[in-house]
Amino acid sequence: TTQQDTLALLGTPAGKALYPICQTPDCSRWYYRLRWWANQKMNAKMLTIDFNNQQVVTDFDLHIGED
């Protein structure tokens, strides 16, 4: 999956980062965040996607929890 595929599926990321935030000097990281209020607490989902210098996905992480 490429950055263009990701943009088509998920839209514009909430944020972007470069090394040293992601693991290698040739990577970039995109952040997607969803927050909502339910059961008297703020809930959140955070998706991080890492890309290599060819703009191909190399790793991702999904965190779901309270915000």
CSV table of N, CA and C in Angstrom, one decimal:
chain,number,residue,atom,x,y,z
A,1,THR,N,0.8,-1.2,0.0
A,1,THR,CA,0.0,0.0,0.0
A,1,THR,C,0.9,1.2,0.0
A,2,THR,N,0.5,2.2,-0.8
A,2,THR,CA,1.3,3.5,-0.9
A,2,THR,C,0.7,4.6,-0.2
A,3,GLN,N,1.4,5.8,-0.1
A,3,GLN,CA,0.8,7.0,0.4
A,3,GLN,C,-0.4,7.4,-0.4
A,4,GLN,N,-0.4,7.3,-1.7
A,4,GLN,CA,-1.6,7.6,-2.5
A,4,GLN,C,-2.8,6.8,-2.2
A,5,ASP,N,-2.5,5.5,-2.0
A,5,ASP,CA,-3.6,4.5,-1.6
A,5,ASP,C,-4.2,5.0,-0.3
A,6,THR,N,-3.3,5.3,0.7
A,6,THR,CA,-3.7,5.7,2.0
A,6,THR,C,-4.6,7.0,1.9
A,7,LEU,N,-4.1,8.0,1.2
A,7,LEU,CA,-4.9,9.2,1.0
A,7,LEU,C,-6.3,8.9,0.4
A,8,ALA,N,-6.3,8.0,-0.6
A,8,ALA,CA,-7.6,7.7,-1.2
A,8,ALA,C,-8.6,7.0,-0.2
A,9,LEU,N,-8.0,6.2,0.7
A,9,LEU,CA,-8.9,5.4,1.6
A,9,LEU,C,-9.3,6.2,2.9
A,10,LEU,N,-8.3,7.0,3.4
A,10,LEU,CA,-8.5,7.6,4.7
A,10,LEU,C,-8.5,9.2,4.7
A,11,GLY,N,-8.1,9.8,3.6
A,11,GLY,CA,-8.1,11.2,3.5
A,11,GLY,C,-6.8,11.8,4.0
A,12,THR,N,-6.8,13.1,4.2
A,12,THR,CA,-5.6,13.8,4.7
A,12,THR,C,-5.4,13.4,6.2
A,13,PRO,N,-4.1,13.1,6.5
A,13,PRO,CA,-3.8,12.8,7.9
A,13,PRO,C,-3.9,14.0,8.8
A,14,ALA,N,-4.1,13.7,10.1
A,14,ALA,CA,-4.2,14.8,11.1
A,14,ALA,C,-2.8,15.4,11.4
A,15,GLY,N,-1.8,14.6,11.1
A,15,GLY,CA,-0.4,15.0,11.4
A,15,GLY,C,0.6,14.1,10.6
A,16,LYS,N,1.8,14.7,10.5
A,16,LYS,CA,2.9,13.9,9.9
A,16,LYS,C,4.2,14.1,10.7
A,17,ALA,N,5.1,13.2,10.6
A,17,ALA,CA,6.4,13.3,11.3
A,17,ALA,C,7.4,12.6,10.5
A,18,LEU,N,8.7,12.9,10.8
A,18,LEU,CA,9.9,12.3,10.2
A,18,LEU,C,10.8,11.7,11.2
A,19,TYR,N,11.9,11.2,10.8
A,19,TYR,CA,12.9,10.7,11.8
A,19,TYR,C,13.4,11.8,12.6
A,20,PRO,N,13.5,11.7,13.9
A,20,PRO,CA,13.6,10.4,14.7
A,20,PRO,C,12.3,9.9,15.3
A,21,ILE,N,11.2,10.6,15.0
A,21,ILE,CA,9.9,10.1,15.5
A,21,ILE,C,9.6,8.7,14.9
A,22,CYS,N,9.8,8.5,13.6
A,22,CYS,CA,9.7,7.1,13.1
A,22,CYS,C,11.1,6.5,13.2
A,23,GLN,N,11.2,5.2,12.9
A,23,GLN,CA,12.3,4.4,13.3
A,23,GLN,C,13.6,4.6,12.5
A,24,THR,N,13.5,5.0,11.2
A,24,THR,CA,14.7,5.0,10.4
A,24,THR,C,14.8,6.4,9.7
A,25,PRO,N,16.0,6.8,9.3
A,25,PRO,CA,16.1,8.2,8.7
A,25,PRO,C,15.3,8.4,7.4
A,26,ASP,N,15.0,7.3,6.7
A,26,ASP,CA,14.3,7.4,5.4
A,26,ASP,C,12.8,7.2,5.5
A,27,CYS,N,12.3,7.3,6.7
A,27,CYS,CA,10.8,7.0,6.9
A,27,CYS,C,10.0,8.3,7.1
A,28,SER,N,8.7,8.2,7.0
A,28,SER,CA,7.8,9.3,7.4
A,28,SER,C,6.6,8.6,8.1
A,29,ARG,N,6.0,9.3,9.0
A,29,ARG,CA,4.9,8.7,9.7
A,29,ARG,C,3.7,9.7,9.6
A,30,TRP,N,2.5,9.1,9.3
A,30,TRP,CA,1.3,9.8,9.3
A,30,TRP,C,0.4,9.4,10.5
A,31,TYR,N,-0.4,10.4,11.0
A,31,TYR,CA,-1.3,10.1,12.1
A,31,TYR,C,-2.7,10.4,11.7
A,32,TYR,N,-3.6,9.5,12.1
A,32,TYR,CA,-5.0,9.7,11.9
A,32,TYR,C,-5.7,9.5,13.3
A,33,ARG,N,-6.6,10.4,13.7
A,33,ARG,CA,-7.1,10.4,15.0
A,33,ARG,C,-8.6,10.6,14.9
A,34,LEU,N,-9.4,9.8,15.7
A,34,LEU,CA,-10.8,10.0,15.8
A,34,LEU,C,-11.1,10.0,17.3
A,35,ARG,N,-11.9,11.0,17.7
A,35,ARG,CA,-12.4,11.2,19.1
A,35,ARG,C,-13.9,11.3,19.1
A,36,TRP,N,-14.5,10.7,20.2
A,36,TRP,CA,-15.9,10.9,20.4
A,36,TRP,C,-16.2,10.7,21.9
A,37,TRP,N,-17.4,11.3,22.2
A,37,TRP,CA,-17.9,11.3,23.6
A,37,TRP,C,-18.9,10.2,23.7
A,38,ALA,N,-18.7,9.2,24.7
A,38,ALA,CA,-19.7,8.2,24.9
A,38,ALA,C,-19.5,7.7,26.4
A,39,ASN,N,-20.6,7.3,27.0
A,39,ASN,CA,-20.6,6.8,28.3
A,39,ASN,C,-19.8,7.7,29.3
A,40,GLN,N,-20.1,9.0,29.2
A,40,GLN,CA,-19.5,10.0,30.1
A,40,GLN,C,-18.0,10.1,30.0
A,41,LYS,N,-17.4,9.7,28.9
A,41,LYS,CA,-15.9,9.8,28.8
A,41,LYS,C,-15.6,10.1,27.3
A,42,MET,N,-14.4,10.7,27.1
A,42,MET,CA,-13.9,10.9,25.8
A,42,MET,C,-13.1,9.7,25.3
A,43,ASN,N,-13.5,9.1,24.2
A,43,ASN,CA,-12.9,8.0,23.6
A,43,ASN,C,-12.0,8.4,22.4
A,44,ALA,N,-11.0,7.6,22.1
A,44,ALA,CA,-10.2,7.9,21.0
A,44,ALA,C,-9.6,6.7,20.3
A,45,LYS,N,-9.4,6.9,19.0
A,45,LYS,CA,-8.7,5.9,18.2
A,45,LYS,C,-7.5,6.7,17.5
A,46,MET,N,-6.3,6.1,17.6
A,46,MET,CA,-5.2,6.7,16.9
A,46,MET,C,-4.5,5.7,16.0
A,47,LEU,N,-4.4,6.0,14.7
A,47,LEU,CA,-3.8,5.2,13.8
A,47,LEU,C,-2.5,5.9,13.3
A,48,THR,N,-1.4,5.2,13.4
A,48,THR,CA,-0.1,5.7,12.9
A,48,THR,C,0.3,4.7,11.8
A,49,ILE,N,0.8,5.3,10.7
A,49,ILE,CA,1.3,4.6,9.5
A,49,ILE,C,2.7,5.1,9.2
A,50,ASP,N,3.6,4.1,9.1
A,50,ASP,CA,5.0,4.5,8.7
A,50,ASP,C,5.2,4.1,7.2
A,51,PHE,N,5.9,5.0,6.5
A,51,PHE,CA,6.2,4.8,5.1
A,51,PHE,C,7.7,4.8,4.9
A,52,ASN,N,8.2,4.1,3.9
A,52,ASN,CA,9.7,4.2,3.6
A,52,ASN,C,9.9,5.3,2.5
A,53,ASN,N,11.1,5.4,2.0
A,53,ASN,CA,11.3,6.5,1.1
A,53,ASN,C,10.7,6.3,-0.3
A,54,GLN,N,10.2,5.0,-0.6
A,54,GLN,CA,9.5,4.8,-1.8
A,54,GLN,C,8.0,5.0,-1.6
A,55,GLN,N,7.6,5.6,-0.4
A,55,GLN,CA,6.2,5.9,-0.1
A,55,GLN,C,5.3,4.6,0.0
A,56,VAL,N,5.9,3.5,0.5
A,56,VAL,CA,5.2,2.3,0.7
A,56,VAL,C,5.1,2.1,2.2
A,57,VAL,N,3.9,1.6,2.7
A,57,VAL,CA,3.7,1.3,4.1
A,57,VAL,C,4.7,0.2,4.6
A,58,THR,N,5.3,0.5,5.7
A,58,THR,CA,6.3,-0.4,6.3
A,58,THR,C,5.8,-0.9,7.7
A,59,ASP,N,4.9,-0.1,8.3
A,59,ASP,CA,4.4,-0.5,9.6
A,59,ASP,C,3.2,0.4,10.0
A,60,PHE,N,2.4,-0.1,10.9
A,60,PHE,CA,1.2,0.7,11.4
A,60,PHE,C,0.9,0.3,12.8
A,61,ASP,N,0.2,1.1,13.5
A,61,ASP,CA,-0.3,0.8,14.9
A,61,ASP,C,-1.6,1.5,15.1
A,62,LEU,N,-2.6,0.7,15.7
A,62,LEU,CA,-3.9,1.3,16.0
A,62,LEU,C,-4.0,1.2,17.5
A,63,HIS,N,-4.3,2.3,18.2
A,63,HIS,CA,-4.5,2.4,19.6
A,63,HIS,C,-5.9,2.8,19.8
A,64,ILE,N,-6.6,2.1,20.6
A,64,ILE,CA,-8.0,2.4,21.0
A,64,ILE,C,-8.1,2.6,22.5
A,65,GLY,N,-8.7,3.7,23.0
A,65,GLY,CA,-8.8,3.8,24.4
A,65,GLY,C,-9.4,5.2,24.8
A,66,GLU,N,-9.4,5.5,26.0
A,66,GLU,CA,-9.9,6.8,26.5
A,66,GLU,C,-8.9,7.9,26.2
A,67,ASP,N,-9.4,9.0,26.0
A,67,ASP,CA,-8.5,10.2,25.7
A,67,ASP,C,-8.4,11.1,26.8
